[in-house]
Coordinates of C-alpha atoms in Angstrom, one line a residue:
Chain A
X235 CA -27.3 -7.9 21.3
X236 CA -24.6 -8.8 19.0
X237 CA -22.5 -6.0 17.2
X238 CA -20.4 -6.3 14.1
X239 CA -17.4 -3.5 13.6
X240 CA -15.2 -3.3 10.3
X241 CA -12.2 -0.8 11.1
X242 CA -9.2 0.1 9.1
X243 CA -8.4 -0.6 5.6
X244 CA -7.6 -3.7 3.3
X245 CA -4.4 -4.2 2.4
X246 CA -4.3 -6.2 -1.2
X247 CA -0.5 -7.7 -2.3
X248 CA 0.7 -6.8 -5.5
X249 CA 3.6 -9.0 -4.7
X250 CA 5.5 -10.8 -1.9
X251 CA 6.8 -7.2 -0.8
X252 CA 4.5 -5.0 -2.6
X253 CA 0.9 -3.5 -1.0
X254 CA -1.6 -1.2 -2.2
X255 CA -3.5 -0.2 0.7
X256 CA -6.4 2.0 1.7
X257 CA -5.1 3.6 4.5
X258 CA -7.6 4.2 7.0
X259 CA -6.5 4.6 10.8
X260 CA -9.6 3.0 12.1
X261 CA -9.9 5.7 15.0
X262 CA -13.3 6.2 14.0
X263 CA -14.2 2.4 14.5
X264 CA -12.2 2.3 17.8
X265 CA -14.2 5.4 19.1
X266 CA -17.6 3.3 18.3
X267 CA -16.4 0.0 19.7
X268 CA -15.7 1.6 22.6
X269 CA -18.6 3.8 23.0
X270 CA -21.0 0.8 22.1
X271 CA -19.2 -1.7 24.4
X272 CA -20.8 -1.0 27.7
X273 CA -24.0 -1.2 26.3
X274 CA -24.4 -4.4 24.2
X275 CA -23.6 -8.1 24.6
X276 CA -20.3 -9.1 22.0
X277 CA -18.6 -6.9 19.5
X278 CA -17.3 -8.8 16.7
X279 CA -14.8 -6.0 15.5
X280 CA -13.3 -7.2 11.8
X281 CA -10.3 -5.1 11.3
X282 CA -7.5 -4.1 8.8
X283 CA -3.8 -4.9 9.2
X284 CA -2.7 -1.4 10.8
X285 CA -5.5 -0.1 12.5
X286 CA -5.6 1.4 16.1
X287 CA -8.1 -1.3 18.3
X288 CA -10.2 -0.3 21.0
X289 CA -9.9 -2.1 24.2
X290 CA -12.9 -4.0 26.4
X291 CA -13.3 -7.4 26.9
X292 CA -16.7 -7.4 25.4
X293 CA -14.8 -7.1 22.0
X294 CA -13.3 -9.8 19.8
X295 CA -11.1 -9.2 17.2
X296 CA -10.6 -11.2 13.6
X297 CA -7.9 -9.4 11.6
X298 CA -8.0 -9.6 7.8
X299 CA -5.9 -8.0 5.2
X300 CA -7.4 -8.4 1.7
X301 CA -11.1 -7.7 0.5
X302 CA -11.3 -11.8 -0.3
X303 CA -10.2 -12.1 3.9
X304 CA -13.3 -9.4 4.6
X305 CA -16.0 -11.3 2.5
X306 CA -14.5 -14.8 4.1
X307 CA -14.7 -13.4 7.7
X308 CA -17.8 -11.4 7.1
X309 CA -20.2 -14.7 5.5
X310 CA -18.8 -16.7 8.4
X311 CA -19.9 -14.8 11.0
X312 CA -23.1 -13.5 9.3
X313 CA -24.4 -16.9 8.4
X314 CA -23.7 -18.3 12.0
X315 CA -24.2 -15.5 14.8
X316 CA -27.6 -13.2 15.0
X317 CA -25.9 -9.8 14.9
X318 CA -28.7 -6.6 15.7
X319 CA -26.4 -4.5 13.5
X320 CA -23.2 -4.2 11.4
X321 CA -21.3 -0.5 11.3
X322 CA -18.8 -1.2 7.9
X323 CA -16.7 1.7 8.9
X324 CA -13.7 -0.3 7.3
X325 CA -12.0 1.4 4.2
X326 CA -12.5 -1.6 1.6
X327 CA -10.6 -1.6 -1.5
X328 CA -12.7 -1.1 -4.5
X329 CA -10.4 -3.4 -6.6
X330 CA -8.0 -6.4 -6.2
X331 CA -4.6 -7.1 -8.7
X332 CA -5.3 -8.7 -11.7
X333 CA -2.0 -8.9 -13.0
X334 CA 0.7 -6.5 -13.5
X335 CA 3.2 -6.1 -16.4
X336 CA 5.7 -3.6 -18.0
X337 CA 5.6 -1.3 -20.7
X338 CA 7.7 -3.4 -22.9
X339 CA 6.0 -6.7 -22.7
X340 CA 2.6 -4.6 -22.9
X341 CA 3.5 -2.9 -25.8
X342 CA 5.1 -6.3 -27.6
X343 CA 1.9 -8.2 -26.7
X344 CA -0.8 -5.7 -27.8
X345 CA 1.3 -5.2 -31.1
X346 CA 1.5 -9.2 -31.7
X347 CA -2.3 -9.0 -30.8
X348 CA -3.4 -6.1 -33.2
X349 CA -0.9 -7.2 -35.6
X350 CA -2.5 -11.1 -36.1
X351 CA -6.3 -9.4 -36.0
X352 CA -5.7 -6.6 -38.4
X353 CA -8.9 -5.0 -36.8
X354 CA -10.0 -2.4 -39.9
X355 CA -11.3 0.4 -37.9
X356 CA -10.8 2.6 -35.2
X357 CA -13.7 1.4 -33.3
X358 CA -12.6 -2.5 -33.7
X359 CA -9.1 -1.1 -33.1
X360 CA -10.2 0.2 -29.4
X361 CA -12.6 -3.0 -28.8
X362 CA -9.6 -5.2 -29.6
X363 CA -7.4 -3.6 -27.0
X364 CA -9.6 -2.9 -24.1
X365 CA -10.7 -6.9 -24.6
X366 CA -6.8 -7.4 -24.2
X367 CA -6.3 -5.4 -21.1
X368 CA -9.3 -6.8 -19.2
X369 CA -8.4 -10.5 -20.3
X370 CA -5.5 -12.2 -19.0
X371 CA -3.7 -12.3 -22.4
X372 CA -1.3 -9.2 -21.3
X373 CA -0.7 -10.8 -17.9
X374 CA 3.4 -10.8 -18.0
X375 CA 2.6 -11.8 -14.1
X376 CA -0.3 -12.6 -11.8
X377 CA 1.9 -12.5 -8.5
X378 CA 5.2 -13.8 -8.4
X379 CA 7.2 -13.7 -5.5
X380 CA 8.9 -10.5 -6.1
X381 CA 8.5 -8.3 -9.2
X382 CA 12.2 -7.6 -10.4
X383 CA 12.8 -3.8 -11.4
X384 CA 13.9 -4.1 -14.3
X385 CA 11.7 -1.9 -16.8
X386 CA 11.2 1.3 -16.8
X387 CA 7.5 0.9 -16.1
X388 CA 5.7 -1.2 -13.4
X389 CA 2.5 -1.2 -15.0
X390 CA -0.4 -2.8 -12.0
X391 CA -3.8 -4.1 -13.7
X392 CA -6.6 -4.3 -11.1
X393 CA -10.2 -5.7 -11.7
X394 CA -13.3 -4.6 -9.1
X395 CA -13.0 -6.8 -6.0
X396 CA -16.2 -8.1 -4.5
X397 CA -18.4 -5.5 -3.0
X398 CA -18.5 -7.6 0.3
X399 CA -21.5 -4.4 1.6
X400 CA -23.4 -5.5 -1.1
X401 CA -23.4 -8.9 0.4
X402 CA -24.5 -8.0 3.9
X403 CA -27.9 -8.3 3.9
X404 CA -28.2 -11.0 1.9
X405 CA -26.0 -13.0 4.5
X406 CA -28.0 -11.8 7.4
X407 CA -31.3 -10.0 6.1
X408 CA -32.6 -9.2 9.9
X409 CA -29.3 -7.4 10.5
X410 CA -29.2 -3.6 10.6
X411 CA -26.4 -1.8 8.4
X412 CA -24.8 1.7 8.6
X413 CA -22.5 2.1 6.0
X414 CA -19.6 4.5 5.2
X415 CA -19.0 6.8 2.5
X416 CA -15.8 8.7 2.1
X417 CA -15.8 11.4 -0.5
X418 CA -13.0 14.4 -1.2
X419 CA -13.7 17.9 -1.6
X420 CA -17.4 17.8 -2.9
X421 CA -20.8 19.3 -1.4
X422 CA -23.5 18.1 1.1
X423 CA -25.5 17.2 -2.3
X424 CA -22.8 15.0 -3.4
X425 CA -22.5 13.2 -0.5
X426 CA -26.4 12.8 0.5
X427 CA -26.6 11.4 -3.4
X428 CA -23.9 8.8 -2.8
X429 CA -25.4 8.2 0.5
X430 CA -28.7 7.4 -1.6
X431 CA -27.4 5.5 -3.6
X432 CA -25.4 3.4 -1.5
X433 CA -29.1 2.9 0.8
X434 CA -30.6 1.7 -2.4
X435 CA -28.2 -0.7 -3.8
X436 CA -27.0 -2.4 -0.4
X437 CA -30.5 -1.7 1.5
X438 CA -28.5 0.2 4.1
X439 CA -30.0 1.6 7.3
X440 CA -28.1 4.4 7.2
X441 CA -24.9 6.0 5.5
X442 CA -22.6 8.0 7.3
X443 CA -21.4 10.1 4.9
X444 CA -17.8 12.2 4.9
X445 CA -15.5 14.3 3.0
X446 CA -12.1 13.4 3.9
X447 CA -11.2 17.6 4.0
X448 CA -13.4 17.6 7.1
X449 CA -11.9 15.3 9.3
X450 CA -9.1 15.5 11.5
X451 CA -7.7 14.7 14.5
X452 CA -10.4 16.6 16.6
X453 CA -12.8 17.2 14.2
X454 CA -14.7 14.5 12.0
X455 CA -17.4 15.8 10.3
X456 CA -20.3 13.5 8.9
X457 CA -23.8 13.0 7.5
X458 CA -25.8 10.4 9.0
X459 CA -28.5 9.6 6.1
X460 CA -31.1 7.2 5.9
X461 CA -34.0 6.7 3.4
X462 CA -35.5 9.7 4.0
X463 CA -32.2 12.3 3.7
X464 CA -30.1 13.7 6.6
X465 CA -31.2 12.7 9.8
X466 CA -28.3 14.2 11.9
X467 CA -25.3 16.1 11.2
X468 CA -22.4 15.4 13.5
X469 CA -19.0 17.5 14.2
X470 CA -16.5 14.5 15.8
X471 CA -15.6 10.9 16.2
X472 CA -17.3 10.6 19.6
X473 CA -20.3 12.8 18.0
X474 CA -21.1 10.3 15.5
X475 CA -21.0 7.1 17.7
X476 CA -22.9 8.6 20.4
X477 CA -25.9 9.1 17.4
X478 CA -25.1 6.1 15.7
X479 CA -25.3 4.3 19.4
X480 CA -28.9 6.0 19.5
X481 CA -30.3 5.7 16.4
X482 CA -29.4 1.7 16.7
X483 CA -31.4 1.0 20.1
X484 CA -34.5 3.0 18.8
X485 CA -34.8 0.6 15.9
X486 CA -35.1 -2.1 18.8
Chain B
X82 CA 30.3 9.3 15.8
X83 CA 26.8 9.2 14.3
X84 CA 25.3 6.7 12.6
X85 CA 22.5 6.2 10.1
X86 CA 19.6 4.2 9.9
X87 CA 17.1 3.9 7.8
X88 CA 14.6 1.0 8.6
X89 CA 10.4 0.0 7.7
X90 CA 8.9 0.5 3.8
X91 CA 8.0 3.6 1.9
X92 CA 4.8 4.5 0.9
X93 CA 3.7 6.1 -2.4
X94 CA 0.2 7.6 -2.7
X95 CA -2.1 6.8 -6.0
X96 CA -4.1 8.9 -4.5
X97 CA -6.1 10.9 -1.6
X98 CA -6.6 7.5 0.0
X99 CA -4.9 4.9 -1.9
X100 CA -1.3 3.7 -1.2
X101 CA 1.5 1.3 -2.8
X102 CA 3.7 0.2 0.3
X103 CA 7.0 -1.9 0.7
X104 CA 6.0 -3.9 4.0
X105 CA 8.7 -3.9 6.2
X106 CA 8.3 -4.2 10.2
X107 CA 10.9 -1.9 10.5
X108 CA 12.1 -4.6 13.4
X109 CA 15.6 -5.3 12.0
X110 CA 16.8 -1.5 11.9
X111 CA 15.1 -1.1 15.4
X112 CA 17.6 -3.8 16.8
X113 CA 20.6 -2.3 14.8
X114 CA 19.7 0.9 16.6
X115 CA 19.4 -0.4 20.2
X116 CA 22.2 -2.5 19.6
X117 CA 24.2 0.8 18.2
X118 CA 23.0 3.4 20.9
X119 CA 25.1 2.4 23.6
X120 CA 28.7 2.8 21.9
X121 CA 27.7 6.1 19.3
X122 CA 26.9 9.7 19.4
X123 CA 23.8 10.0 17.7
X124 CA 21.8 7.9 15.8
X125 CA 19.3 9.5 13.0
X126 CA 16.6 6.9 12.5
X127 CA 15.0 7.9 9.3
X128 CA 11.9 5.5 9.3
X129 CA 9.1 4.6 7.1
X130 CA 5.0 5.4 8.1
X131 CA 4.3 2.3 10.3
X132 CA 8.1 1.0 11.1
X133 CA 8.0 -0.4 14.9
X134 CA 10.4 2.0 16.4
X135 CA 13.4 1.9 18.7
X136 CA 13.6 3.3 22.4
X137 CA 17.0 5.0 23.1
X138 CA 17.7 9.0 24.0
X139 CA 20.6 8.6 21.6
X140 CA 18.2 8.2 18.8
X141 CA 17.1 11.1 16.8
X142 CA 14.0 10.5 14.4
X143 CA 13.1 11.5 11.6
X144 CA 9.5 10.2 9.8
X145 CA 9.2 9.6 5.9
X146 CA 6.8 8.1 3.7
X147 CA 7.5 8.0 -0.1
X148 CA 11.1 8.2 -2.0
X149 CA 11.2 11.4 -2.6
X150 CA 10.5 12.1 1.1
X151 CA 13.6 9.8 1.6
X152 CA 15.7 11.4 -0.7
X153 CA 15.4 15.1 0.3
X154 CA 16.2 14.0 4.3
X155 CA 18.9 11.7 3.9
X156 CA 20.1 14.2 2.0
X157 CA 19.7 16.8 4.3
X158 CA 21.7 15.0 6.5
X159 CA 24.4 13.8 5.1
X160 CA 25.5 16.9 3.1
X161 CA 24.8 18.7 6.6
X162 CA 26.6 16.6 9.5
X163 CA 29.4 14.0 9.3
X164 CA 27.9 10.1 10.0
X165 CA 30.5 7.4 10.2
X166 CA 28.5 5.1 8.6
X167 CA 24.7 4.5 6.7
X168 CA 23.2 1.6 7.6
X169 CA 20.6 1.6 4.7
X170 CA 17.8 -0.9 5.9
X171 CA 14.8 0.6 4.6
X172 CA 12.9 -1.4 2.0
X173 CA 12.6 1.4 -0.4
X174 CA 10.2 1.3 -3.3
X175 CA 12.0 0.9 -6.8
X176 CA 8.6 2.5 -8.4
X177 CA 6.8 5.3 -7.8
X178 CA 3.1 7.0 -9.2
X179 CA 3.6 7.4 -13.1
X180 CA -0.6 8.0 -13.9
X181 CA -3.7 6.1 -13.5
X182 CA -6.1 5.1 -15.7
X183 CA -8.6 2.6 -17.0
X184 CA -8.9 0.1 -19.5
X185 CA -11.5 2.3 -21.5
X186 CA -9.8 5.3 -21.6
X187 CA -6.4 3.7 -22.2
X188 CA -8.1 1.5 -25.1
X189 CA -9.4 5.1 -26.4
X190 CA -6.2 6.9 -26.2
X191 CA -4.2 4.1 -28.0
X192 CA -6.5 3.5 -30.8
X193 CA -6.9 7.0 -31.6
X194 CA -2.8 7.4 -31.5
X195 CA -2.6 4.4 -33.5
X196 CA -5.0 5.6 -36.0
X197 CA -3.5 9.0 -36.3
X198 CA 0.1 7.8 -37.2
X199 CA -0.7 4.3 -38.4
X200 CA 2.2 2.5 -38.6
X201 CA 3.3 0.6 -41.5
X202 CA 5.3 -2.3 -39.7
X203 CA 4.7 -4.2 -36.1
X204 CA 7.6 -3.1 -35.1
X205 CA 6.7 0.4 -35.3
X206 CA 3.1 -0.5 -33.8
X207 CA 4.8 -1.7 -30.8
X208 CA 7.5 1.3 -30.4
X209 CA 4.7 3.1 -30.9
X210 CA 2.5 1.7 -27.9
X211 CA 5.9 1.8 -25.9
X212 CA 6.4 5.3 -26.2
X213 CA 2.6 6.4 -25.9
X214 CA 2.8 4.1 -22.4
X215 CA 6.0 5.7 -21.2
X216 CA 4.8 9.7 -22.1
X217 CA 1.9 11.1 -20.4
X218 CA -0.2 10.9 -23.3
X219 CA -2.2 8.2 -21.8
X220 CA -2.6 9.5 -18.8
X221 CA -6.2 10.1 -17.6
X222 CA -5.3 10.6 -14.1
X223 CA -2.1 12.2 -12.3
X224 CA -3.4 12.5 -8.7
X225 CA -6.8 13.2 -8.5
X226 CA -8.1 13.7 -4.9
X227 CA -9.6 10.0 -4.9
X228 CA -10.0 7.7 -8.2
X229 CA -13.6 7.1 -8.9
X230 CA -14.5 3.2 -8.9
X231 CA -16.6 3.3 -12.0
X232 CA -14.6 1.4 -14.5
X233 CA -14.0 -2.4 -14.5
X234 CA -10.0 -2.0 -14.2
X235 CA -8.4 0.5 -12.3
X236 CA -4.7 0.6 -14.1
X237 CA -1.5 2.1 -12.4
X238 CA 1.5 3.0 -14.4
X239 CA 4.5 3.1 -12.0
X240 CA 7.8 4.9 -13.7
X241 CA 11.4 4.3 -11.8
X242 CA 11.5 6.3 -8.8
X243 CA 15.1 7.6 -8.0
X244 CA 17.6 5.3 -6.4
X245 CA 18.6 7.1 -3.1
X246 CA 21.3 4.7 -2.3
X247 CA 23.3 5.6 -5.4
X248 CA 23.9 9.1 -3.8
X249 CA 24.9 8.7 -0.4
X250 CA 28.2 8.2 -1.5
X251 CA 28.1 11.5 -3.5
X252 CA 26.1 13.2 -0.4
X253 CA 28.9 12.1 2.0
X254 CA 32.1 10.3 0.2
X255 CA 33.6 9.4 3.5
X256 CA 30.8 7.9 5.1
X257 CA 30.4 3.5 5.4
X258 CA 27.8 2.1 3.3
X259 CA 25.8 -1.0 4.2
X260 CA 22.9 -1.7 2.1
X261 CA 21.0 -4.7 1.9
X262 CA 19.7 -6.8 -0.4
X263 CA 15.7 -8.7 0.0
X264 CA 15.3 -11.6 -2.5
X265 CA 12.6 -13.8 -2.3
X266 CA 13.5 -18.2 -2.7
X267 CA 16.9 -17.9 -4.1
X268 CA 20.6 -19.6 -3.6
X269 CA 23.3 -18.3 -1.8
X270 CA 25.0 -17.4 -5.5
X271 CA 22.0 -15.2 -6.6
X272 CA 22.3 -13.3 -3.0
X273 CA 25.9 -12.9 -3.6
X274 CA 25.6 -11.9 -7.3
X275 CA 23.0 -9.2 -6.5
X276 CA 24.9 -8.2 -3.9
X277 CA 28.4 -7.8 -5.7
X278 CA 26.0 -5.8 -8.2
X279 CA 25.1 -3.4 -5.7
X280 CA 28.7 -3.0 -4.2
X281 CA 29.7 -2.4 -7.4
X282 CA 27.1 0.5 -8.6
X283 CA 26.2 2.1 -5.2
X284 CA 29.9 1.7 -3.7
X285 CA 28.7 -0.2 -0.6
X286 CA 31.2 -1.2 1.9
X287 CA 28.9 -4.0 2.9
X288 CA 25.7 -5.5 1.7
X289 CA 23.7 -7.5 3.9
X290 CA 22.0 -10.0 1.5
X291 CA 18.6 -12.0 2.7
X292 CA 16.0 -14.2 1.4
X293 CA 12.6 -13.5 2.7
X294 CA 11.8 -17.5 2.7
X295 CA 14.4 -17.4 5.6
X296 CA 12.8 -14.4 7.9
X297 CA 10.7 -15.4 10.5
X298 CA 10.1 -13.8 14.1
X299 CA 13.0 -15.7 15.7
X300 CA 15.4 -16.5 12.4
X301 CA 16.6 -13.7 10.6
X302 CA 19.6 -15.8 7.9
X303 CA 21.8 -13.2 6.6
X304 CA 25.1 -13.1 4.6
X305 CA 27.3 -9.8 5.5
X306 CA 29.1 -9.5 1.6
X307 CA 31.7 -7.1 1.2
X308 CA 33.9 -7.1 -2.3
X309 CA 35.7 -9.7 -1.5
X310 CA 32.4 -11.9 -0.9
X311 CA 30.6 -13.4 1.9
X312 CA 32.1 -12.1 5.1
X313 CA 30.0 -13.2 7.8
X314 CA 26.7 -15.7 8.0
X315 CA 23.8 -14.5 10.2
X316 CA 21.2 -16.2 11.7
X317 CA 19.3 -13.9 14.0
X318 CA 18.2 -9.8 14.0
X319 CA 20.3 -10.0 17.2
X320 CA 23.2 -11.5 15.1
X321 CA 23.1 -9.3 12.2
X322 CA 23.3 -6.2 14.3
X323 CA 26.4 -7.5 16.4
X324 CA 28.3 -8.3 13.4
X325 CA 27.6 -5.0 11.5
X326 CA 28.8 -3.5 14.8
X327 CA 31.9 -5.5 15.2
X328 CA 32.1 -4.6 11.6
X329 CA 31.6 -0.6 11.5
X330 CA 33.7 -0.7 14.9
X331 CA 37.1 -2.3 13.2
X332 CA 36.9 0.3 10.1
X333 CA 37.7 2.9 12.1

């Protein structure tokens, strides 16, 4: 049996020296790649730039950096290699650059742009501009090689990235999936909701759902969720892949 | 005598799990340092959060992520202990988190500020927009534990964060500057113009100018400018850190 890991975060370039990155450590991915290792055939462990990898020689690793990398690596290996289950512990970015600008060619643009379409009321006023943004009209750059510093704002547009979980199944529809859902400071409501929804729209397995408050270095509190609500509760890293190790082999 | 070094990127958090990094390895300062530790005192390595670091009991670290973080250590140190000379390698971000927001709420904002004062001329529209972008009028977000991915753009305004190198000369008058210079596919003239620049405003002693076009694991090309203009050409890490030394070394 054939196991697929995402660890870490993506890493998306704003320019050639500029990143905005999700930073995840990818200890938790480590812990379950290890854990799992003994027990199944290949690990195909997708991982972020800088996260910590776990060591066995049942594991092979394919780095990636951007969420386009992830959705590449992910459909190539989905739609060639029977995999009994994919844990996407990875902290994907939910959006990529569109372009980015500065406050002075924003301003001059959007003023040439509201000025030629005299829009007569408020509510064409707001309709004009948020067209503008989302188009590439106020793109003063869409990655050049370095952004020079010259403005007093560095204004970064970013549009949704593909939501490569959302793709999973559809890549690999016999495949299990656990997903991951990181949430700050909220309840056990909130996160079983986002859990619920994140089963529906993806057709996950199971969520394991987290509130980044809760987790440190020797704690890492989570909900594992499937269809049906919480089906365990676990207190650390080793915790949740022992479960997660479980849960997978019951489902055959 | 003590030197410092700084070396690796900052980091600037958008939010609970979101950063904007500068990626640097870090590996050029780590060379410096090794190179350094055998004929110094003490080295303080002030280093970004994933810099590769540098082995030596001579070196004394000290960990930083965003400018600010910067700014208060280095000048901790140097208005607290003499250092003969700054080597300033760190690839330091020139922006840092003005607000978040996205397109509909920035579209909303403007078009009920433009409503409000409607201006008479398009030049007013745009000083208008300018100074709405610039204030924190339009800002929906200023650190909210983590950004919510529901709208189609997810826009970052970046203001000018402040430009430690300009003080380490007012921290420490007596100390040697060399700060460096990363362009990206330029000539020789622009790395010497943007060098002279910075010898000029920051009162470096040297600037170590490089193209990023011309960095690879084995080839570091480097010129060593002082006010006078190119003083030494480098071709390797190994190089650059000799010459500085030879360099630092004859000053005194």
């Amino acid at each position: 049996m054939n196991i697929l890991i995402t660890a870490g975060g993506t890493s998306e370039a704003i320019d050639s020296v500029r990143n905005l990155t999700n930073h995840a450590t990818g200890s938790l991915g480590k812990v379950i790649a290890e854990t799992f290792a003994e027990q199944v055939d290949t690990i195909f462990y997708v991982h972020g730039p800088k996260a910590v990898l776990p060591n066995n020689p049942a594991i092979k690793f394919f780095p990636i950096a951007s969420v386009r990398d992830l959705e590449k690596t992910m459909q190539e290996i989905l739609t060639t290699t029977p995999i009994h289950t994919v844990v996407h512990s990875m902290a994907v970015s939910d959006y990529e650059l569109d372009y980015t600008t500065s406050e002075i060619d924003l301003a001059k643009n959007l003023a040439d742009m509201i000025s030629t379409k005299s829009p007569s009321t408020k509510d064409e006023l707001e309709k004009l501009i948020k067209t503008a943004l989302t188009s590439n009209a106020l793109a003063s750059n869409t990655g050049e090689k370095k952004i020079r510093s010259t403005s007093e704002q560095l204004i970064i547009a970013l549009k949704k990235a593909p939501k490569v979980i959302h793709s999973i199944k559809k890549w690999q529809p016999t495949t299990q999936l656990v997903g991951f859902k990181l949430l700050v400071g909220v309840s056990d409501a909130d996160l079983v909701a986002a859990a619920t929804d994140s089963i529906k729209k993806n057709k996950a397995d199971y969520i394991v759902a987290n509130d980044l408050e809760n987790i440190s270095t020797d704690k890492h509190e989570a909900l594992i969720i499937n269809h049906q609500g919480i089906k365990e509760r676990c207190h650390t890293k080793q915790d949740i892949a022992n479960t997660l190790l479980t849960l997978i082999k019951q489902e055959g």
